[in-house]
Amino acid sequence: MIFKSKANKALDKMEDPRETLDYSYQRQLELLQKVRRGVADVATSRKRVELQITGIEKQAQRLEEQGRKALSVGREDLAREALQRRSSLQTQMADLKVQHDNLQAEEEKLTTASQRLQAKVDSFRTKKETIKATYTAAEAQTRINEAFSGISEEMGDVGLAIQRAEDKTAQMQARAGAIDELLASGALDDFSGTRGDDIQAELDRMGGGMDVELELARMKAELGQGPAPKSAIEQGQPQQQGQPQQQAQPQQQGGQTQQYRQPGEGA
């Protein structure tokens, strides 16, 4: 029973309704062909009996003529013999007519059955083609829906491949980000030589801060909130000893502007 159930399940998976319908239609055509051959055989037998009846009728007529001739010449014995043979032929002819009637009835039955079977086969063929077309359309629609939903075997394999590729990509991105963080924090050494040492990093930070201070002083001078900024070179250059600092201050007297010079300067 287990074997039968397993075999039935396997056959159900392998069964194609279209092939089953075609096979059933082929069997009906074979049956119809057999019925037609039966009709032909019965019609042949009927025709043979008809030929025998026709031959016996001709023999009976000839014997009757011969008996008349024998009786006309005074041969009563020959006339009696001819009539006896004619009576035997009539008995055979009666039996053949019974057979002929039976064969004719059988032929009519087979002809009617053949016509009914032909109509049934034609109807089955139309229904078969309709079912096959409907099944094919349903199968195609099912495959399309499975492809859209991703539950088909082919699309399932593609989906798994895409998922694996996305997982590997995310893993590589996470690894690259982690390595960048470790290199930036100094936990890992950069052997490519592109990363500077700690002193150079400190100098770069100081230079960036000084540029910010100079920019801030320049903006204050433009707004009148402070003196003009000096460059980093001027701020770091020491004054020479023994050189007096010259200052020129303009002063307005009597509508004219005079400049005061230091002692020792020319007029």
Short mmCIF file of C-alpha atoms in Angstrom, two decimals:
data_model
loop_
_atom_site.label_atom_id
_atom_site.label_comp_id
_atom_site.label_asym_id
_atom_site.label_seq_id
_atom_site.Cartn_x
_atom_site.Cartn_y
_atom_site.Cartn_z
CA MET A 1 0.00 0.00 0.00
CA ILE A 2 2.90 2.35 0.77
CA PHE A 3 4.46 1.53 -2.58
CA LYS A 4 1.19 2.23 -4.38
CA SER A 5 0.78 5.56 -2.58
CA LYS A 6 4.35 6.59 -3.45
CA ALA A 7 3.90 5.50 -7.05
CA ASN A 8 0.59 7.35 -7.28
CA LYS A 9 2.20 10.54 -5.97
CA ALA A 10 5.09 10.24 -8.42
CA LEU A 11 2.72 9.60 -11.32
CA ASP A 12 0.60 12.58 -10.29
CA LYS A 13 3.65 14.84 -10.53
CA MET A 14 4.58 13.40 -13.92
CA GLU A 15 1.07 13.50 -15.36
CA ASP A 16 0.30 16.17 -17.92
CA PRO A 17 -3.46 16.61 -18.52
CA ARG A 18 -2.82 17.59 -22.12
CA GLU A 19 -1.01 14.33 -22.83
CA THR A 20 -3.76 12.38 -21.06
CA LEU A 21 -6.44 14.05 -23.18
CA ASP A 22 -4.50 13.38 -26.38
CA TYR A 23 -4.11 9.73 -25.40
CA SER A 24 -7.84 9.40 -24.64
CA TYR A 25 -8.68 10.98 -27.98
CA GLN A 26 -6.33 8.57 -29.73
CA ARG A 27 -8.03 5.61 -28.03
CA GLN A 28 -11.45 6.85 -29.11
CA LEU A 29 -10.22 7.17 -32.67
CA GLU A 30 -8.94 3.60 -32.54
CA LEU A 31 -12.32 2.41 -31.20
CA LEU A 32 -14.12 4.32 -33.92
CA GLN A 33 -11.87 2.73 -36.51
CA LYS A 34 -12.71 -0.72 -35.15
CA VAL A 35 -16.43 0.01 -35.32
CA ARG A 36 -16.05 1.18 -38.90
CA ARG A 37 -14.16 -1.99 -39.79
CA GLY A 38 -16.96 -3.99 -38.15
CA VAL A 39 -19.54 -2.17 -40.24
CA ALA A 40 -17.49 -2.88 -43.35
CA ASP A 41 -17.17 -6.58 -42.46
CA VAL A 42 -20.92 -6.93 -41.83
CA ALA A 43 -21.72 -5.11 -45.05
CA THR A 44 -19.35 -7.45 -46.89
CA SER A 45 -21.04 -10.52 -45.41
CA ARG A 46 -24.47 -9.10 -46.31
CA LYS A 47 -23.35 -8.50 -49.85
CA ARG A 48 -21.99 -12.04 -50.12
CA VAL A 49 -25.33 -13.47 -48.93
CA GLU A 50 -27.17 -11.30 -51.43
CA LEU A 51 -24.96 -12.67 -54.19
CA GLN A 52 -25.66 -16.23 -53.04
CA ILE A 53 -29.41 -15.57 -52.97
CA THR A 54 -29.23 -14.12 -56.48
CA GLY A 55 -27.33 -17.17 -57.72
CA ILE A 56 -29.79 -19.59 -56.12
CA GLU A 57 -32.73 -17.70 -57.64
CA LYS A 58 -31.15 -18.03 -61.07
CA GLN A 59 -30.57 -21.78 -60.53
CA ALA A 60 -34.19 -22.23 -59.40
CA GLN A 61 -35.48 -20.45 -62.49
CA ARG A 62 -33.28 -22.58 -64.75
CA LEU A 63 -34.46 -25.81 -63.07
CA GLU A 64 -38.06 -24.72 -63.51
CA GLU A 65 -37.48 -24.13 -67.23
CA GLN A 66 -35.72 -27.49 -67.55
CA GLY A 67 -38.64 -29.26 -65.83
CA ARG A 68 -41.08 -27.61 -68.22
CA LYS A 69 -39.05 -28.75 -71.22
CA ALA A 70 -38.72 -32.31 -69.86
CA LEU A 71 -42.45 -32.49 -69.23
CA SER A 72 -43.17 -31.17 -72.73
CA VAL A 73 -41.18 -34.03 -74.33
CA GLY A 74 -42.80 -36.62 -72.08
CA ARG A 75 -39.98 -37.03 -69.57
CA GLU A 76 -41.99 -36.76 -66.39
CA ASP A 77 -39.20 -38.28 -64.34
CA LEU A 78 -36.76 -35.57 -65.39
CA ALA A 79 -39.35 -32.92 -64.69
CA ARG A 80 -39.91 -34.33 -61.19
CA GLU A 81 -36.15 -34.33 -60.48
CA ALA A 82 -35.83 -30.74 -61.61
CA LEU A 83 -38.66 -29.69 -59.35
CA GLN A 84 -37.10 -31.51 -56.37
CA ARG A 85 -33.81 -29.69 -56.86
CA ARG A 86 -35.67 -26.44 -57.23
CA SER A 87 -37.42 -27.06 -53.89
CA SER A 88 -34.05 -27.71 -52.17
CA LEU A 89 -32.68 -24.47 -53.57
CA GLN A 90 -35.72 -22.58 -52.30
CA THR A 91 -35.05 -23.96 -48.80
CA GLN A 92 -31.43 -22.73 -49.00
CA MET A 93 -32.61 -19.41 -50.32
CA ALA A 94 -35.01 -19.00 -47.37
CA ASP A 95 -32.15 -19.65 -44.91
CA LEU A 96 -29.94 -17.16 -46.73
CA LYS A 97 -32.67 -14.52 -46.60
CA VAL A 98 -32.90 -14.99 -42.84
CA GLN A 99 -29.13 -14.53 -42.59
CA HIS A 100 -29.37 -11.51 -44.87
CA ASP A 101 -31.99 -9.90 -42.67
CA ASN A 102 -29.88 -10.50 -39.55
CA LEU A 103 -26.77 -9.10 -41.21
CA GLN A 104 -28.67 -6.08 -42.44
CA ALA A 105 -30.03 -5.38 -38.92
CA GLU A 106 -26.54 -5.78 -37.46
CA GLU A 107 -25.15 -3.47 -40.09
CA GLU A 108 -27.74 -0.82 -39.25
CA LYS A 109 -26.91 -1.10 -35.55
CA LEU A 110 -23.19 -0.75 -36.17
CA THR A 111 -23.76 2.15 -38.51
CA THR A 112 -25.84 3.95 -35.88
CA ALA A 113 -23.20 3.20 -33.22
CA SER A 114 -20.48 4.45 -35.54
CA GLN A 115 -22.34 7.70 -36.15
CA ARG A 116 -22.92 8.22 -32.42
CA LEU A 117 -19.29 7.43 -31.66
CA GLN A 118 -18.17 9.81 -34.40
CA ALA A 119 -20.27 12.60 -32.87
CA LYS A 120 -18.86 11.78 -29.43
CA VAL A 121 -15.29 11.82 -30.74
CA ASP A 122 -15.84 15.16 -32.45
CA SER A 123 -17.31 16.64 -29.27
CA PHE A 124 -14.47 15.23 -27.20
CA ARG A 125 -11.92 16.68 -29.62
CA THR A 126 -13.45 20.16 -29.29
CA LYS A 127 -13.58 19.87 -25.50
CA LYS A 128 -10.06 18.48 -25.43
CA GLU A 129 -8.63 21.42 -27.34
CA THR A 130 -10.52 23.85 -25.10
CA ILE A 131 -9.20 22.19 -21.94
CA LYS A 132 -5.66 22.09 -23.32
CA ALA A 133 -5.76 25.79 -24.22
CA THR A 134 -7.17 26.67 -20.79
CA TYR A 135 -4.55 24.55 -19.03
CA THR A 136 -1.74 26.07 -21.07
CA ALA A 137 -2.94 29.59 -20.29
CA ALA A 138 -3.30 28.76 -16.58
CA GLU A 139 0.18 27.22 -16.53
CA ALA A 140 1.69 30.29 -18.18
CA GLN A 141 -0.15 32.61 -15.78
CA THR A 142 1.05 30.55 -12.82
CA ARG A 143 4.66 30.75 -14.00
CA ILE A 144 4.37 34.50 -14.52
CA ASN A 145 2.88 34.99 -11.05
CA GLU A 146 5.57 32.79 -9.50
CA ALA A 147 8.26 34.78 -11.32
CA PHE A 148 6.77 38.08 -10.10
CA SER A 149 6.45 36.82 -6.52
CA GLY A 150 9.90 35.18 -6.57
CA ILE A 151 8.65 31.74 -5.45
CA SER A 152 9.58 29.93 -8.64
CA GLU A 153 12.69 27.73 -8.66
CA GLU A 154 14.55 29.87 -11.21
CA MET A 155 13.72 33.20 -9.57
CA GLY A 156 14.38 31.67 -6.15
CA ASP A 157 17.94 30.83 -7.17
CA VAL A 158 18.40 34.35 -8.57
CA GLY A 159 17.03 35.86 -5.36
CA LEU A 160 19.42 33.80 -3.24
CA ALA A 161 22.36 34.86 -5.41
CA ILE A 162 21.38 38.53 -5.07
CA GLN A 163 20.99 38.16 -1.30
CA ARG A 164 24.43 36.56 -0.98
CA ALA A 165 25.99 39.30 -3.11
CA GLU A 166 24.35 42.02 -0.97
CA ASP A 167 25.52 40.33 2.24
CA LYS A 168 29.10 40.09 1.00
CA THR A 169 29.03 43.71 -0.18
CA ALA A 170 27.76 44.92 3.20
CA GLN A 171 30.41 42.84 4.96
CA MET A 172 33.21 44.29 2.83
CA GLN A 173 31.92 47.85 3.37
CA ALA A 174 31.82 47.30 7.12
CA ARG A 175 35.34 45.87 7.09
CA ALA A 176 36.67 48.80 5.04
CA GLY A 177 35.06 51.31 7.42
CA ALA A 178 36.46 49.54 10.48
CA ILE A 179 39.98 49.53 9.01
CA ASP A 180 39.73 53.25 8.21
CA GLU A 181 38.72 53.99 11.80
CA LEU A 182 41.56 51.88 13.17
CA LEU A 183 44.08 53.62 10.90
CA ALA A 184 42.79 57.05 11.91
CA SER A 185 42.98 56.21 15.62
CA GLY A 186 46.51 54.80 15.30
CA ALA A 187 45.52 51.31 16.38
CA LEU A 188 46.86 50.04 13.06
CA ASP A 189 50.03 51.14 11.30
CA ASP A 190 49.83 52.50 7.76
CA PHE A 191 52.77 50.96 5.86
CA SER A 192 52.02 52.91 2.69
CA GLY A 193 53.83 56.02 4.07
CA THR A 194 50.90 58.38 3.49
CA ARG A 195 50.17 58.91 7.17
CA GLY A 196 52.36 61.45 9.08
CA ASP A 197 53.71 61.17 12.59
CA ASP A 198 52.23 62.77 15.70
CA ILE A 199 54.51 65.87 15.57
CA GLN A 200 53.51 66.67 12.02
CA ALA A 201 49.87 66.27 12.95
CA GLU A 202 50.32 68.69 15.87
CA LEU A 203 52.02 71.25 13.63
CA ASP A 204 49.22 70.97 11.09
CA ARG A 205 46.65 71.62 13.82
CA MET A 206 48.57 74.66 15.08
CA GLY A 207 48.84 76.11 11.59
CA GLY A 208 45.11 75.63 11.06
CA GLY A 209 44.32 77.42 14.35
CA MET A 210 46.64 80.37 13.50
CA ASP A 211 44.95 80.82 10.14
CA VAL A 212 41.60 81.02 11.92
CA GLU A 213 42.91 83.69 14.32
CA LEU A 214 44.29 85.78 11.44
CA GLU A 215 41.01 85.57 9.59
CA LEU A 216 39.13 86.61 12.72
CA ALA A 217 41.45 89.65 13.28
CA ARG A 218 41.01 90.69 9.64
CA MET A 219 37.25 90.64 9.98
CA LYS A 220 37.43 92.74 13.19
CA ALA A 221 39.65 95.33 11.43
CA GLU A 222 37.16 95.59 8.58
CA LEU A 223 34.37 96.22 11.09
CA GLY A 224 36.47 98.80 13.00
CA GLN A 225 36.70 96.68 16.12
CA GLY A 226 40.46 96.23 16.14
CA PRO A 227 43.80 96.83 14.36
CA ALA A 228 44.67 95.20 11.09
CA PRO A 229 46.11 91.70 11.52
CA LYS A 230 49.77 90.95 10.97
CA SER A 231 51.00 88.01 9.08
CA ALA A 232 52.57 85.09 10.85
CA ILE A 233 56.03 86.17 9.65
CA GLU A 234 55.62 89.68 11.05
CA GLN A 235 54.38 88.34 14.35
CA GLY A 236 57.31 85.97 14.66
CA GLN A 237 60.04 88.50 13.49
CA PRO A 238 61.90 90.19 16.45
CA GLN A 239 62.66 93.93 16.41
CA GLN A 240 66.27 94.98 15.78
CA GLN A 241 68.05 96.50 18.78
CA GLY A 242 69.16 100.15 18.64
CA GLN A 243 66.62 101.04 15.94
CA PRO A 244 64.09 103.55 17.19
CA GLN A 245 60.50 103.05 16.37
CA GLN A 246 59.19 105.77 14.08
CA GLN A 247 55.72 106.99 14.41
CA ALA A 248 54.04 109.49 12.21
CA GLN A 249 50.95 111.11 13.51
CA PRO A 250 49.12 113.59 11.39
CA GLN A 251 47.81 116.77 13.05
CA GLN A 252 45.48 119.29 11.57
CA GLN A 253 46.36 122.99 12.29
CA GLY A 254 44.70 125.84 10.57
CA GLY A 255 43.19 123.63 7.91
CA GLN A 256 46.62 122.09 7.04
CA THR A 257 48.04 118.83 7.94
CA GLN A 258 51.63 118.75 9.30
CA GLN A 259 53.78 115.75 9.96
CA TYR A 260 56.09 115.66 12.96
CA ARG A 261 59.48 114.16 12.28
CA GLN A 262 61.92 112.72 14.67
CA PRO A 263 65.09 114.60 15.55
CA GLY A 264 67.86 114.19 12.99
CA GLU A 265 65.48 113.80 10.02
CA GLY A 266 65.72 116.24 7.19
CA ALA A 267 63.22 118.99 6.52
#
